[in-house]
Short mmCIF file of C-alpha atoms and ligand atoms in Angstrom, two decimals:
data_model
loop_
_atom_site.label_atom_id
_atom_site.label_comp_id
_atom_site.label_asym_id
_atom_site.label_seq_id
_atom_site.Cartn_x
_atom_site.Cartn_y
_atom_site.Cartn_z
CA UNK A 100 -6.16 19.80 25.74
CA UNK A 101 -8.25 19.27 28.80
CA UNK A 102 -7.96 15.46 28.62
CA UNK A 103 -4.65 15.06 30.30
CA UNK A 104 -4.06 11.68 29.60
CA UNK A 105 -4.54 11.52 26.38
CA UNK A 106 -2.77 14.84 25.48
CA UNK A 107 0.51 13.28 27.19
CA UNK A 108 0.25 10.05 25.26
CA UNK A 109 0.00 12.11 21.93
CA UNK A 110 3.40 13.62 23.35
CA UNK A 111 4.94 10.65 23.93
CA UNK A 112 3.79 9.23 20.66
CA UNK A 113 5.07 12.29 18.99
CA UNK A 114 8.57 11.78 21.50
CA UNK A 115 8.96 8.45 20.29
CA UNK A 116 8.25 8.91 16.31
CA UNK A 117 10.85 11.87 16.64
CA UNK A 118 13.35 9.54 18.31
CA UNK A 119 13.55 6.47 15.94
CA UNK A 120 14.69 5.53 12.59
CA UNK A 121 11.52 4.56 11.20
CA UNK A 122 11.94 1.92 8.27
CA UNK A 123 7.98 0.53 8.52
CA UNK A 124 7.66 0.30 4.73
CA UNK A 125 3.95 0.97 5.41
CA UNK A 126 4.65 4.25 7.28
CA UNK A 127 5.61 7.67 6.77
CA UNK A 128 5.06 11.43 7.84
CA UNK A 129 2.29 13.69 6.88
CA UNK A 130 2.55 17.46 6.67
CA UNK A 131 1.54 19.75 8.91
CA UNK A 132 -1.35 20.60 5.97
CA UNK A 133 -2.67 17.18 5.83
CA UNK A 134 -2.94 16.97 10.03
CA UNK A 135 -4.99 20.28 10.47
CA UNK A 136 -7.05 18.82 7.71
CA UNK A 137 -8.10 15.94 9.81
CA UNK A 138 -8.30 17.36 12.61
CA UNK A 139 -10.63 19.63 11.52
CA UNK A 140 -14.26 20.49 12.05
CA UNK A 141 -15.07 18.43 8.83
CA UNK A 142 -15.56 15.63 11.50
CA UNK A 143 -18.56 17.19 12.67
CA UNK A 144 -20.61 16.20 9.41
CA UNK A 145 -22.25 13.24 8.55
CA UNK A 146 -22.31 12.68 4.81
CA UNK A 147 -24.44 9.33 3.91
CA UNK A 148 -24.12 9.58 -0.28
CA UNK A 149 -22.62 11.41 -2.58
CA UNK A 150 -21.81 14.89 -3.26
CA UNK A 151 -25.68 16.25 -4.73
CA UNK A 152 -26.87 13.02 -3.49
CA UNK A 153 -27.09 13.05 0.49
CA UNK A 154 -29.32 11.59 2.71
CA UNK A 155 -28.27 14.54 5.45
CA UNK A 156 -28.99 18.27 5.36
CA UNK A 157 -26.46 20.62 5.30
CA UNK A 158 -23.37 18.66 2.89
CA UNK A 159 -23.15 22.06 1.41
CA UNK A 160 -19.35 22.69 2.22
CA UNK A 161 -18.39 18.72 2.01
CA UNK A 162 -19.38 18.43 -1.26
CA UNK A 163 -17.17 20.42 -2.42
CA UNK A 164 -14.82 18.81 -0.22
CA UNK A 165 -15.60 15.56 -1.88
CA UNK A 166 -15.57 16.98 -5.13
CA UNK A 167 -12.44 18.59 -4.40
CA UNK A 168 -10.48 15.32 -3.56
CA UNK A 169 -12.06 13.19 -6.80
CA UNK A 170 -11.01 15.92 -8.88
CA UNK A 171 -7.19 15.63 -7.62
CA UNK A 172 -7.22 12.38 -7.29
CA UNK A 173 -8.08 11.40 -10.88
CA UNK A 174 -5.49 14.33 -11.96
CA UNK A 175 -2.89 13.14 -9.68
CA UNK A 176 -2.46 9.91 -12.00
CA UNK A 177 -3.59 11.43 -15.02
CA UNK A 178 -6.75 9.94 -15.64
CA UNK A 179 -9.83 11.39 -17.82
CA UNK A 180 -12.92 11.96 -15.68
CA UNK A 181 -14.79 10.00 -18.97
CA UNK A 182 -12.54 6.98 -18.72
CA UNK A 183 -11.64 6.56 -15.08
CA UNK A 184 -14.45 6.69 -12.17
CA UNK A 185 -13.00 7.37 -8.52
CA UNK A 186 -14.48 7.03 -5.24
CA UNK A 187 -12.77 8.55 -2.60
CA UNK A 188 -15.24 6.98 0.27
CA UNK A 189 -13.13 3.79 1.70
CA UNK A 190 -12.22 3.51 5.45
CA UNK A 191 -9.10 1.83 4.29
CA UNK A 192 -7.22 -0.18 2.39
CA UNK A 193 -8.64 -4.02 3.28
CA UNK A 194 -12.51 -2.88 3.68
CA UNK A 195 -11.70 -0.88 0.57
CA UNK A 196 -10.85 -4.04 -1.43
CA UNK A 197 -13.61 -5.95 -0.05
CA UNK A 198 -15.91 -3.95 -1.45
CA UNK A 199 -14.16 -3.85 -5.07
CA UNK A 200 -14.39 -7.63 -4.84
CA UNK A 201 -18.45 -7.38 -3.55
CA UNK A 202 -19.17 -5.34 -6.53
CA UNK A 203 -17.13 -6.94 -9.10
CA UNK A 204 -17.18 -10.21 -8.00
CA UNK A 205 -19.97 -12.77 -7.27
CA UNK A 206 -19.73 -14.78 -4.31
CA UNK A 207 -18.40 -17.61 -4.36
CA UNK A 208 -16.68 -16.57 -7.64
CA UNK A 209 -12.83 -16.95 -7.56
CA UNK A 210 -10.02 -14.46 -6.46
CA UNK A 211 -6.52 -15.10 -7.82
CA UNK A 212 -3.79 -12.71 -5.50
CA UNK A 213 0.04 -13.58 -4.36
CA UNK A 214 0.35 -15.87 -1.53
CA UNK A 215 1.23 -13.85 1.99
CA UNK A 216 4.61 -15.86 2.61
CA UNK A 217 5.51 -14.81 -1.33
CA UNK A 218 4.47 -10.39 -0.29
CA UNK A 219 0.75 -10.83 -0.83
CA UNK A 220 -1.55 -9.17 1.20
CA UNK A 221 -4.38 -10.56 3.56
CA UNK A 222 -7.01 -9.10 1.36
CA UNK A 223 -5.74 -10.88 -1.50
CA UNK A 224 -7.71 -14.29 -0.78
CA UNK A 225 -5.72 -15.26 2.17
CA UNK A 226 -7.62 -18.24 3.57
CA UNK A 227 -8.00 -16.57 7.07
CA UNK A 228 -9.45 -13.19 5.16
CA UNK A 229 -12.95 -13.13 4.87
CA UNK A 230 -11.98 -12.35 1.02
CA UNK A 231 -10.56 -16.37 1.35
CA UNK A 232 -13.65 -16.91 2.74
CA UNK A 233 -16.30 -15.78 0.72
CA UNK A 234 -14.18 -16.01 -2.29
CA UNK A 235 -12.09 -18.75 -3.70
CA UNK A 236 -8.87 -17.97 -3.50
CA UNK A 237 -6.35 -19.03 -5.94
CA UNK A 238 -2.44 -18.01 -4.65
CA UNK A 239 0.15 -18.29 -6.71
CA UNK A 240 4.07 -17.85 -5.21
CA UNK A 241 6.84 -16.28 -6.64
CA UNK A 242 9.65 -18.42 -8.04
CA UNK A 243 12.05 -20.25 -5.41
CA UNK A 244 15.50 -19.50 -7.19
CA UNK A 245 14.89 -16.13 -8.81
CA UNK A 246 12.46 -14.80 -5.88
CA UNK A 247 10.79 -12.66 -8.53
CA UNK A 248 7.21 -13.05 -10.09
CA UNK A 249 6.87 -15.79 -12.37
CA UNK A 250 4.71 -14.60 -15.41
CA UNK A 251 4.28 -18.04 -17.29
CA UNK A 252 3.52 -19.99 -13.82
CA UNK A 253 1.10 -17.50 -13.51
CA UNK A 254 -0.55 -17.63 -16.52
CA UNK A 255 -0.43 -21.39 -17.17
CA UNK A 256 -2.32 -21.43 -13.05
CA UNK A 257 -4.82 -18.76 -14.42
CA UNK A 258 -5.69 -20.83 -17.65
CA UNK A 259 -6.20 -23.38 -15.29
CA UNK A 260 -8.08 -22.47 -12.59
CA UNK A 261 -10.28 -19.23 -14.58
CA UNK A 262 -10.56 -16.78 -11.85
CA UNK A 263 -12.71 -14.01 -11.86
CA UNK A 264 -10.18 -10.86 -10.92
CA UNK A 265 -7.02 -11.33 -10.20
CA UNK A 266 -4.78 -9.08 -8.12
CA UNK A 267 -1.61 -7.68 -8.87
CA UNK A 268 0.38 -5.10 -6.57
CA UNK A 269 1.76 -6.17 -3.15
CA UNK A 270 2.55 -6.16 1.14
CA UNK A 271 6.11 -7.18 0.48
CA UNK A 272 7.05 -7.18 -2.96
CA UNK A 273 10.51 -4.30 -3.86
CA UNK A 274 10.14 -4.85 -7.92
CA UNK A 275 8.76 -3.58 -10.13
CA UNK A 276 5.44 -5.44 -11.66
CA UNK A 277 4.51 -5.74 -15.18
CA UNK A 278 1.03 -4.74 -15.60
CA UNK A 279 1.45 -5.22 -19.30
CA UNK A 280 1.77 -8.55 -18.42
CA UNK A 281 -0.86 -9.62 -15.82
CA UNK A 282 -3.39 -7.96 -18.30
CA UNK A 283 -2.21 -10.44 -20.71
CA UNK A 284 -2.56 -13.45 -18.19
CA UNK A 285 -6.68 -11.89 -17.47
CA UNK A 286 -7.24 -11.84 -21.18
CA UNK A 287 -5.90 -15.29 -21.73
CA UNK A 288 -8.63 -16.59 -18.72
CA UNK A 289 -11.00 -13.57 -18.75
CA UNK A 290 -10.50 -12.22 -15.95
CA UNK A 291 -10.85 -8.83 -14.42
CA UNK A 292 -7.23 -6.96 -13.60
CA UNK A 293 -7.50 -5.81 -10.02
CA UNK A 294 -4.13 -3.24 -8.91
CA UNK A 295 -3.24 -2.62 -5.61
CA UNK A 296 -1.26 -0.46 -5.54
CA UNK A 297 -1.02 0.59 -1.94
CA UNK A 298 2.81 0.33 -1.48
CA UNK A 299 4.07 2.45 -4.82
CA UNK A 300 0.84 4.82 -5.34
CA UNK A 301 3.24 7.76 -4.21
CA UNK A 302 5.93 6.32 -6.36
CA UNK A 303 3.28 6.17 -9.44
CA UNK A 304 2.85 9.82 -8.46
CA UNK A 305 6.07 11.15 -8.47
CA UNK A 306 7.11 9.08 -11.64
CA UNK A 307 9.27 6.53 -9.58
CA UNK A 308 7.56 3.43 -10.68
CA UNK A 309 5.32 2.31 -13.61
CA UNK A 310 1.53 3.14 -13.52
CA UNK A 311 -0.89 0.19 -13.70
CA UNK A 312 -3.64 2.21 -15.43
CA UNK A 313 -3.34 1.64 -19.13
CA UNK A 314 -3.76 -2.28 -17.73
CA UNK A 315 -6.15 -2.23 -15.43
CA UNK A 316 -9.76 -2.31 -14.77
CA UNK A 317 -10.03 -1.06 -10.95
CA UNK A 318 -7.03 -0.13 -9.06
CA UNK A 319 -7.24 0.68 -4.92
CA UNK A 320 -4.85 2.08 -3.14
CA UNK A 321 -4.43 3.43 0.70
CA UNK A 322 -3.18 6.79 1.06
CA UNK A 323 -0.86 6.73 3.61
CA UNK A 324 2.08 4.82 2.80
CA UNK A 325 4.19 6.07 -0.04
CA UNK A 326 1.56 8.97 -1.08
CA UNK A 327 2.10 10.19 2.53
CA UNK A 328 -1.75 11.41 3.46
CA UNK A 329 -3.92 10.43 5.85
CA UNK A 330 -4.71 6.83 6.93
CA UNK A 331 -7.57 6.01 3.93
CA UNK A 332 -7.97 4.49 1.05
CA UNK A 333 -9.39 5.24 -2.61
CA UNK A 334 -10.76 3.06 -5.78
CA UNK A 335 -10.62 3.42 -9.25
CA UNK A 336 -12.98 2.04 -11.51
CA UNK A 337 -13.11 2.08 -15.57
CA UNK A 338 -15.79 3.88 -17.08
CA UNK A 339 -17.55 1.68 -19.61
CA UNK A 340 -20.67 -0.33 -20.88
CA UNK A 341 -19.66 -2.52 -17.64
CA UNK A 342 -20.67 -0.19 -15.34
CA UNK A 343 -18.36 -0.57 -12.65
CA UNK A 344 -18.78 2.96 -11.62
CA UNK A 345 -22.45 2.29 -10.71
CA UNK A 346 -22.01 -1.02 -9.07
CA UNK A 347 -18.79 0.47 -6.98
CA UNK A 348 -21.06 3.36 -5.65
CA UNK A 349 -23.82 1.34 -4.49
CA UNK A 350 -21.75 -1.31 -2.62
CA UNK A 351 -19.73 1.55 -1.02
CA UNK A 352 -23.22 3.14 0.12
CA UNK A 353 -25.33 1.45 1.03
CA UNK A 354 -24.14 -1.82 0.50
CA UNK A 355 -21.15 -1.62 3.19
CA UNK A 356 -20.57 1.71 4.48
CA UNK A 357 -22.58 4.65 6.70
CA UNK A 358 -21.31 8.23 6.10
CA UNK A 359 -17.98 8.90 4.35
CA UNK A 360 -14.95 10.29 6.96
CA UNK A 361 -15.34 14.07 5.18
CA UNK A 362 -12.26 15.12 7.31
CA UNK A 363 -9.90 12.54 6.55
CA UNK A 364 -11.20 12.89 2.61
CA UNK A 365 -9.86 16.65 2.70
CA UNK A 366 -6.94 15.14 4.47
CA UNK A 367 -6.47 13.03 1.15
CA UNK A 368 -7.33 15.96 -0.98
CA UNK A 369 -4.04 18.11 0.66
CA UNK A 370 -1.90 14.98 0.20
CA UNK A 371 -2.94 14.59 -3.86
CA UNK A 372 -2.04 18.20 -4.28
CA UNK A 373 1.47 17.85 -2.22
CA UNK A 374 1.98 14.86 -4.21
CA UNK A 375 1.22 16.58 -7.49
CA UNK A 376 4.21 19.01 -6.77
CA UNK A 377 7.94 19.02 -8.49
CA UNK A 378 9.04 18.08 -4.85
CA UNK A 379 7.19 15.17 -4.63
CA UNK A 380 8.68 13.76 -7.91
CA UNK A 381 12.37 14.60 -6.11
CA UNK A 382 10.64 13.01 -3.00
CA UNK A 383 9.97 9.76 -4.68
CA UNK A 384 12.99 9.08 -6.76
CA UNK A 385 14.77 10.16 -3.70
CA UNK A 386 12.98 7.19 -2.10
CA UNK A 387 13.96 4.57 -4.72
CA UNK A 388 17.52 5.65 -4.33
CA UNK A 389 17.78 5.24 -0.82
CA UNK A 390 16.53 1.80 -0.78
CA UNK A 391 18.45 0.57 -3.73
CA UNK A 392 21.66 1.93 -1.69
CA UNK A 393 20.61 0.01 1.40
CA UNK A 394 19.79 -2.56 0.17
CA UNK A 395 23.31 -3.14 -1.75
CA UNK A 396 25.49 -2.29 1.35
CA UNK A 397 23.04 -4.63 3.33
CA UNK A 398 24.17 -7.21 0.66
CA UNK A 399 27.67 -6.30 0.30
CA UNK A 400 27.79 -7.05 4.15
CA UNK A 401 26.40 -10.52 3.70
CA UNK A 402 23.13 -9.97 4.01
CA UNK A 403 19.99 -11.68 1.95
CA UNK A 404 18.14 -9.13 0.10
CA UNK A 405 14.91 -11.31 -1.51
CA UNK A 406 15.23 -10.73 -5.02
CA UNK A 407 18.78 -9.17 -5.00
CA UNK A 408 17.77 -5.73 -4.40
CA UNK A 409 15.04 -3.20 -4.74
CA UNK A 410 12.74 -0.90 -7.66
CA UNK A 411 11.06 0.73 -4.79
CA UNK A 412 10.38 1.74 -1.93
CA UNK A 413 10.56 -1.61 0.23
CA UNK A 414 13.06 -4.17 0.79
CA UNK A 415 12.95 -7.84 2.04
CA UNK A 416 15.97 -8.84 4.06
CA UNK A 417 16.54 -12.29 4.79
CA UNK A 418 17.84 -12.22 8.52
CA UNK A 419 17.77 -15.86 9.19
CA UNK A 420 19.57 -17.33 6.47
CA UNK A 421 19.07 -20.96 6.95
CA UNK A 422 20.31 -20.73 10.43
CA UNK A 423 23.47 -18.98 9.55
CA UNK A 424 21.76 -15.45 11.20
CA UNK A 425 18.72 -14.75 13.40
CA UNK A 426 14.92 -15.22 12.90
CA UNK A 427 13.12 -12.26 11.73
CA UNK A 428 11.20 -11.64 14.86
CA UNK A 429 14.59 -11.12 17.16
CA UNK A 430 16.42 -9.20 14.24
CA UNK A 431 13.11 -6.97 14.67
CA UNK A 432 13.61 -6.65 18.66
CA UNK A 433 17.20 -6.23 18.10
CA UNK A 434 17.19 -2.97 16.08
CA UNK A 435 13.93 -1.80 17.78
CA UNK A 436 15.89 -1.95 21.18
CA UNK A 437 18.88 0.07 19.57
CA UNK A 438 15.91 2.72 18.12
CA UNK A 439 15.37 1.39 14.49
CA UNK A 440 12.11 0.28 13.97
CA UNK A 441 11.16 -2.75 11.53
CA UNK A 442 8.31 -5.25 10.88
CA UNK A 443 9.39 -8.80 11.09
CA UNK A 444 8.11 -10.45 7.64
CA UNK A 445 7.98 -14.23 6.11
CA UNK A 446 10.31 -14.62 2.74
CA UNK A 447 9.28 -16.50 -0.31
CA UNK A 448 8.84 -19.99 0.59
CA UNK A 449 9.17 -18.97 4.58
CA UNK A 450 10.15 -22.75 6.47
CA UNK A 451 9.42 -20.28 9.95
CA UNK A 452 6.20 -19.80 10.41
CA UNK A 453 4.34 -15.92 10.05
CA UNK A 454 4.38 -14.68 14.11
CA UNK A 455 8.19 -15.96 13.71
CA UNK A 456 9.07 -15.44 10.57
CA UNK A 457 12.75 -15.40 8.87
CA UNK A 458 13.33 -12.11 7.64
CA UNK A 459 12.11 -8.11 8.08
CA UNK A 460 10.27 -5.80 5.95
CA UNK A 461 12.26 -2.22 5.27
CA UNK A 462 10.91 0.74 3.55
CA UNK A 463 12.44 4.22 3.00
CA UNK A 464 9.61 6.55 2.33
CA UNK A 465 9.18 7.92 6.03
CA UNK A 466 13.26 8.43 6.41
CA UNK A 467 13.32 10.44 3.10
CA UNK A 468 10.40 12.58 4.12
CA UNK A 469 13.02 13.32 6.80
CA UNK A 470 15.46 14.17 4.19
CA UNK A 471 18.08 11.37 4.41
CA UNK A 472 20.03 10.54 1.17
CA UNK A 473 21.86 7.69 -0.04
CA UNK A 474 24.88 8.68 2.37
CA UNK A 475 22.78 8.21 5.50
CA UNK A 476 21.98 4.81 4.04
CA UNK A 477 25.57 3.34 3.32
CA UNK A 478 25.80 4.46 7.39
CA UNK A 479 22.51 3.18 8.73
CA UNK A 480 23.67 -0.46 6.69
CA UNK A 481 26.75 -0.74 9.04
CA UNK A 482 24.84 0.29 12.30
CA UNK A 483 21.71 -2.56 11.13
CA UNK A 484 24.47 -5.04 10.71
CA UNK A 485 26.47 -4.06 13.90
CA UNK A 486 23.11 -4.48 16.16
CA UNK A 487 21.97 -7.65 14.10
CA UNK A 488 25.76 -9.59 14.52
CA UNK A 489 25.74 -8.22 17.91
CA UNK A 490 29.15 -6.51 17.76
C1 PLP B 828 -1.02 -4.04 -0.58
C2 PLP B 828 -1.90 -3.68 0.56
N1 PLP B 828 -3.24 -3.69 0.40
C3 PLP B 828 -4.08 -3.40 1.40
C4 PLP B 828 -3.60 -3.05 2.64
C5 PLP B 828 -4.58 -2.79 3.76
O1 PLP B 828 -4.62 -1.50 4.15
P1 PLP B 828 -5.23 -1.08 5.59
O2 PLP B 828 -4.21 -1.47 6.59
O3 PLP B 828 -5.42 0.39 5.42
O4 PLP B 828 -6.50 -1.82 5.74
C6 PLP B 828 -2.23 -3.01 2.87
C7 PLP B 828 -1.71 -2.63 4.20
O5 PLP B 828 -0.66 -2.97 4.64
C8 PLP B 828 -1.35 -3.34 1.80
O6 PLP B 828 -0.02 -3.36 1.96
#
């Protein structure tokens, strides 16, 4: 590179990622396919539209780009072009579910999502999100004693309060959710059934964890967490007499967006086809595994896994423990100076407040990319606990 500077920070990003233990649940480590991809010459090309349907000259080659990635993506979770509509356009994950809500939903209408404190995400009508803002958000919690979702408290709040979508998939939720069941709870107050399934989409993929499609009627997810492509995100629409598909596409472009990032699109398209793979399905159970094993020895050495364990990728560790350990954001500082890196995270019903919250977020998907097994996990368990008790 001929920009010095910033060719030595890429090294010593690179230096650093190579020298951790990275458990951001969020995180993980794209293939050497998926980086040349990006930074490719695709860049170059501005794309206002759709493929057939540009406003530029010369989308020739990105069309098929385009076309490429919808294709995958719809085959990736199994979905009939004539029942499912994808566009593969978003920035990202939060603008990406803004503008599922600005097509779907009519402002000022109501948004029902999980609280933040209870593994909810900003974009889920958190009062500080502009979807809190424009929207009315309705937040349920999970329960106190079970720390699990609480179907009939949901529905009973629903039948209540008759929200317009409400979203299901989560920041900092490790079960599994029961799609069956939130489609029930929109039926019962006719509402639309919004997934996000950020978090688990490469779980979906690899067979790891349910799939929210037979329940849903849009589902978004970003593509970099557990699906391990490039930072972007995707949303599906059903294809019916509603015409979601239309509305979606005109509130992508030009409602909120300019031209579509081609190069990280074909950077999506290389991750759908990885993640399509027999190895990805060993990839993703592989991922469960490891979580479910550290989370147990976290909890066999005292410990306070939310929820008792894991179905997935993430776990919520309790590190404060009502005084009796330390407060989420020092647990965080703790393992980062010993070269484990965590986010600090609020628990259900948090007394600490969010920038100081009582517990951290862990996630295994990056560490078995790196091909660590449940063995490496009973290990990494004792060193967590050594650095957190400060022995
Ligand atoms: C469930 C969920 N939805 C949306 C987002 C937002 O994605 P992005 O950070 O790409 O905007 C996240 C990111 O953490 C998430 O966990």
């Amino acid at each position: 590179m001929k920009d010095k500077q910033i060719e030595k920070l890429i090294k010593e990003e690179e230096k650093r990622q190579k020298s951790v233990v990275n458990l951001i649940a969020s995180e993980n480590i794209v293939s050497d396919d998926v980086l040349k991809a990006l930074g490719s010459k695709l860049t170059n090309k501005y794309a206002e539209g759709y493929p057939g349907r540009r406003y530029y000259g010369g989308n020739q080659v990105v069309d098929k780009v385009e076309n490429l990635a919808i294709a995958r993506a719809l085959k990736l979770f199994k979905l009939k072009p004539t029942e499912w509509h994808v566009n593969v356009q978003p920035l990202s994950g939060s603008p990406a579910n803004f503008a599922l809500y600005t097509a779907l939903v009519p402002v000022g209408g109501k948004i029902m999502g999980m609280k933040l404190s209870s593994g909810g995400h900003l974009t889920h009508g958190y009062p500080g999100s502009m979807t809190g803002k424009l929207w009315k958000p309705v937040q349920f919690e999970l329960d106190k004693n079970t720390e699990v979702i609480d179907y009939d408290a949901i529905k009973k709040l629903a039948v209540e309060e008759k929200p317009n979508i409400i979203v299901a998939g989560f920041t900092a939720y490790p079960r599994v959710v029961d799609f069956k069941k939130f489609r029930e709870i929109a039926d019962a107050c006719g509402a639309l059934l919004h997934v996000d399934m950020s978090h688990f989409a490469g779980l979906v993929a690899g067979l790891a964890y349910p799939s929210p499609f037979p329940y849903a009627d849009s589902v978004m997810t970003t593509t970099h967490k557990s699906l391990r492509g490039p930072r972007h995100a995707i949303l599906f629409v059903k294809k019916d007499e509603r015409e979601f598909d239309k509305k979606l596409d005109k509130t992508i472009i030009p409602g909120l967006f300019g031209g579509p990032h081609e190069n990280t699109i074909a950077a999506a398209a290389v991750a759908f086809l990885e993640a399509s793979k027999p190895e990805f399905k060993k990839y993703a159970k592989q991922v469960v595994k490891n979580a479910r094993v550290l989370a147990k020895e976290l909890q066999k050495l005292g410990w306070h896994i939310i929820s008792g364990g894991t179905d997935s990728h993430l776990i919520l560790m309790d590190t404060w423990m009502d005084g009796k350990g330390v407060p989420g954001k020092i647990a965080s500082d703790k393992l980062e100076k010993a070269g484990i890196i965590v986010n600090m995270n609020t628990i259900p019903g948090d007394p600490r407040p969010p920038m100081d919250p009582s517990g951290i977020r862990l996630g295994t998907c990056a560490e078995t990319t790196r091909g660590k097994k449940e063995s490496d996990m009973v290990k990494l368990a004792v060193r967590m606990d050594k650095i957190l008790r400060g022995k």
